[in-house]
Amino acid sequence: MRPGRLIGVGVGPGDPDLLTLKAARTIARVPVIASINARGRPSRARQVAATHIGSGTRELAFAMPMTGDPDDSGPIYDVMATAIGAELDQGRDVAFLCEGDPLLYGSFVHLVQRMEGRYPCEAIPGVAALSAAAAATLCPLGSRDTPLVVVPATLPERQLEKLVAAAASVVVLKVGRHLAKVRAVLRARGLLDRALLVENVGLPDQRIRRLADVSDEIAGYFSLILARRADGTGR
């Protein structure tokens, strides 16, 4: 029996209208759907895909511990690999639903590292939150020879400063509880006045604020920051 195929399906940042046609067709045809629930909330990726999931589709739901310690999440990926592998061994394709794009700071990255080489794997790209945020704010991510730096807020402050120092355009992902640290880095590098905090992009509770006007120490779980120098250079 040929093994099934593991497919990382990007469903976009949360707006069902941003789900691609290829993603929708794949979700509708596969016999098994897998998704992650985090922080006790329903899977947003699953909610986006809901109308395309067939009534007879088998579903695997995994609870992701969100402790802030990267080492704590390792065992859950082993659990996922085992459960999904059992489906693939039976010749059933599995679509692993991913918020945004599967290969941009997503859980699919860790899963495919465990599965690739043992099973056929592929990824269907999705609209990344940074692209949706740029569209919502009309803030260019890049133009002509302007370099773009994308960094996770989880990095140590000194490393963030170093990466941001020469950037003309910056996207900071995974802001959440790191908001105060990121604000300090952008202020030190002269980027604060042109920085925007975007939360829940594309959803009914979307909120866009100038970072300089935000005094909060913590941002929402689904938040990112766009920043760009006034002259478009890295100087």
Coordinates of C-alpha atoms in Angstrom, one line a residue:
M1 CA 0.0 0.0 0.0
R2 CA 1.3 3.4 -0.9
P3 CA 1.5 5.8 2.1
G4 CA -0.7 8.8 2.2
R5 CA 0.6 12.3 1.6
L6 CA 1.1 14.9 4.3
I7 CA 0.0 18.3 3.1
G8 CA 0.6 21.5 5.0
V9 CA -2.3 23.8 4.0
G10 CA -1.9 27.5 4.6
V11 CA -5.4 29.0 5.4
G12 CA -4.3 32.6 5.7
P13 CA -4.4 35.0 8.7
G14 CA -8.1 34.4 9.6
D15 CA -10.3 35.9 7.0
P16 CA -12.0 33.0 5.1
D17 CA -12.1 35.0 1.9
L18 CA -8.2 34.9 1.9
L19 CA -8.3 31.1 1.6
T20 CA -6.8 30.1 -1.7
L21 CA -8.7 28.0 -4.2
K22 CA -6.1 25.3 -4.1
A23 CA -6.3 25.2 -0.3
A24 CA -10.1 24.9 -0.4
R25 CA -10.0 22.1 -2.9
T26 CA -7.5 20.2 -0.9
I27 CA -9.4 20.5 2.3
A28 CA -12.6 19.3 0.6
R29 CA -11.0 16.2 -0.9
V30 CA -8.7 14.8 1.8
P31 CA -10.1 12.1 4.1
V32 CA -8.2 13.4 7.2
I33 CA -7.8 16.9 8.6
A34 CA -5.4 17.8 11.4
S35 CA -5.3 21.0 13.4
I36 CA -3.9 22.5 16.5
N37 CA -5.7 24.1 19.5
A38 CA -3.7 26.5 21.5
R39 CA -4.2 28.4 24.8
G40 CA -7.5 26.6 25.3
R41 CA -9.1 28.4 22.2
P42 CA -10.6 26.6 19.2
S43 CA -8.3 26.2 16.2
R44 CA -8.5 29.4 14.2
A45 CA -7.2 27.5 11.1
R46 CA -10.0 25.0 11.5
Q47 CA -12.5 27.8 11.8
V48 CA -11.3 29.3 8.6
A49 CA -11.5 26.0 6.7
A50 CA -14.8 24.9 8.3
T51 CA -17.1 25.3 5.3
H52 CA -14.9 23.2 3.1
I53 CA -14.5 20.2 5.4
G54 CA -16.7 17.3 4.3
S55 CA -19.2 15.7 6.7
G56 CA -17.3 12.4 6.6
T57 CA -13.9 13.8 7.1
R58 CA -11.9 12.3 9.9
E59 CA -10.4 15.0 12.2
L60 CA -7.3 15.0 14.4
A61 CA -7.1 17.8 16.9
F62 CA -3.9 18.4 19.0
A63 CA -3.6 20.6 22.1
M64 CA -0.5 22.7 22.0
P65 CA 1.1 23.7 25.3
M66 CA 1.9 27.5 25.3
T67 CA 4.4 27.8 28.1
G68 CA 6.9 30.2 26.5
D69 CA 9.6 27.5 26.7
P70 CA 10.4 26.2 23.2
D71 CA 11.5 22.9 24.6
D72 CA 8.1 22.2 26.1
S73 CA 6.4 21.9 22.7
G74 CA 8.8 19.3 21.4
P75 CA 6.8 16.2 22.7
I76 CA 3.5 17.3 21.1
Y77 CA 5.2 17.2 17.7
D78 CA 6.2 13.7 18.3
V79 CA 2.6 12.9 19.3
M80 CA 1.4 14.6 16.1
A81 CA 3.9 12.7 14.0
T82 CA 2.8 9.3 15.4
A83 CA -0.9 10.0 15.0
I84 CA -0.6 11.4 11.5
G85 CA 1.8 8.7 10.5
A86 CA -0.8 6.1 11.5
E87 CA -3.2 7.7 9.0
L88 CA -0.5 7.9 6.3
D89 CA 0.4 4.3 6.8
Q90 CA -3.2 3.4 5.8
G91 CA -2.8 5.3 2.5
R92 CA -4.9 8.3 3.7
D93 CA -3.8 11.8 2.8
V94 CA -3.7 14.2 5.7
A95 CA -4.2 18.0 5.4
F96 CA -2.5 19.8 8.3
L97 CA -4.2 23.2 8.7
C98 CA -1.8 26.1 9.3
E99 CA -2.6 29.7 10.1
G100 CA -0.9 32.0 7.6
D101 CA 1.7 30.2 5.5
P102 CA 2.8 26.6 6.5
L103 CA 6.5 27.4 6.3
L104 CA 6.6 30.9 7.9
Y105 CA 7.1 30.4 11.6
G106 CA 4.4 27.7 11.6
S107 CA 4.0 24.4 13.4
F108 CA 4.2 22.6 10.1
V109 CA 7.9 23.4 10.0
H110 CA 8.5 21.2 13.1
L111 CA 6.2 18.5 11.9
V112 CA 7.6 18.1 8.4
Q113 CA 11.1 17.8 9.8
R114 CA 9.9 14.7 11.5
M115 CA 8.0 13.3 8.6
E116 CA 9.9 14.2 5.5
G117 CA 11.9 11.2 4.1
R118 CA 9.4 8.8 5.6
Y119 CA 6.3 10.0 3.8
P120 CA 5.6 12.2 0.8
C121 CA 5.1 15.8 2.0
E122 CA 4.1 19.0 0.3
A123 CA 2.9 22.5 1.3
I124 CA 0.2 24.8 -0.1
P125 CA 1.2 28.4 0.5
G126 CA -1.2 30.7 2.3
V127 CA -1.5 34.5 2.7
A128 CA 0.9 35.4 5.5
A129 CA -0.3 37.8 8.2
L130 CA 2.4 40.2 7.3
S131 CA 1.0 40.5 3.8
A132 CA -2.5 41.0 5.1
A133 CA -1.3 43.6 7.6
A134 CA 0.5 45.5 4.8
A135 CA -2.7 45.5 2.8
A136 CA -4.8 46.6 5.7
T137 CA -2.5 49.6 6.5
L138 CA -1.3 50.3 2.9
C139 CA 2.2 50.1 4.5
P140 CA 4.7 48.9 1.8
L141 CA 6.7 45.9 2.8
G142 CA 9.4 46.7 0.2
S143 CA 9.9 48.8 -2.9
R144 CA 12.8 49.1 -5.4
D145 CA 16.0 48.3 -3.5
T146 CA 14.5 48.7 0.0
P147 CA 15.5 45.7 2.2
L148 CA 12.9 44.1 4.3
V149 CA 13.7 42.4 7.7
V150 CA 11.3 40.0 9.3
V151 CA 12.1 39.1 12.9
P152 CA 10.3 37.2 15.7
A153 CA 9.8 39.3 18.8
T154 CA 10.9 36.3 20.9
L155 CA 14.6 37.1 20.1
P156 CA 16.8 38.6 22.8
E157 CA 16.7 42.4 22.9
R158 CA 20.3 42.8 21.7
Q159 CA 19.8 40.5 18.8
L160 CA 16.7 42.4 17.8
E161 CA 18.6 45.6 17.9
K162 CA 21.3 44.3 15.7
L163 CA 18.9 43.0 13.1
V164 CA 16.8 46.1 13.1
A165 CA 19.7 48.5 13.0
A166 CA 20.3 48.7 9.3
A167 CA 16.7 47.9 8.2
A168 CA 14.6 50.3 6.1
S169 CA 11.5 48.2 6.6
V170 CA 10.8 45.9 9.5
V171 CA 8.1 43.3 10.3
V172 CA 8.1 42.0 13.9
L173 CA 6.1 38.8 14.4
K174 CA 5.0 37.0 17.6
V175 CA 4.7 40.3 19.5
G176 CA 2.4 39.2 22.3
R177 CA 4.1 39.5 25.7
H178 CA 7.2 41.0 24.0
L179 CA 5.6 44.3 23.1
A180 CA 7.5 46.4 25.6
K181 CA 10.8 45.0 24.5
V182 CA 10.1 45.6 20.8
R183 CA 8.9 49.1 21.5
A184 CA 12.1 49.9 23.2
V185 CA 14.2 48.5 20.4
L186 CA 12.3 50.5 17.7
R187 CA 12.5 53.7 19.8
A188 CA 16.3 53.3 20.1
R189 CA 16.6 52.8 16.4
G190 CA 14.4 55.7 15.4
L191 CA 11.6 53.6 14.0
L192 CA 8.9 54.1 16.7
D193 CA 7.1 57.1 15.1
R194 CA 6.4 55.1 11.9
A195 CA 5.6 51.8 13.5
L196 CA 2.1 50.3 13.5
L197 CA 0.7 47.6 15.8
V198 CA -1.7 45.4 13.9
E199 CA -3.9 42.9 15.9
N200 CA -6.2 40.2 14.5
V201 CA -5.7 41.4 11.0
G202 CA -8.7 40.7 8.6
L203 CA -11.0 39.7 11.4
P204 CA -14.0 41.7 12.9
D205 CA -12.0 42.7 15.9
Q206 CA -9.0 43.9 13.8
R207 CA -7.2 46.8 15.4
I208 CA -4.5 49.1 14.0
R209 CA -2.7 51.6 16.2
R210 CA 0.4 53.7 16.1
L211 CA 2.9 52.0 18.3
A212 CA 4.0 55.3 19.8
D213 CA 0.4 55.7 21.1
V214 CA 0.3 52.3 22.7
S215 CA 1.2 52.1 26.4
D216 CA 0.3 48.4 26.9
E217 CA 3.0 46.0 28.0
I218 CA 1.4 43.0 26.2
A219 CA -0.3 42.8 22.8
G220 CA -2.9 40.2 21.7
Y221 CA -1.7 36.8 20.7
F222 CA -2.3 37.5 17.0
S223 CA -0.4 40.7 16.6
L224 CA 2.5 42.0 14.6
I225 CA 4.3 45.3 14.0
L226 CA 5.1 47.0 10.7
A227 CA 7.8 49.8 10.8
R228 CA 9.4 51.7 8.0
R229 CA 12.0 54.6 8.0
A230 CA 10.7 57.9 6.6
D231 CA 13.4 58.1 3.9
G232 CA 13.0 54.4 3.0
T233 CA 16.7 53.7 3.8
G234 CA 18.5 51.7 6.4
R235 CA 20.5 54.7 7.6

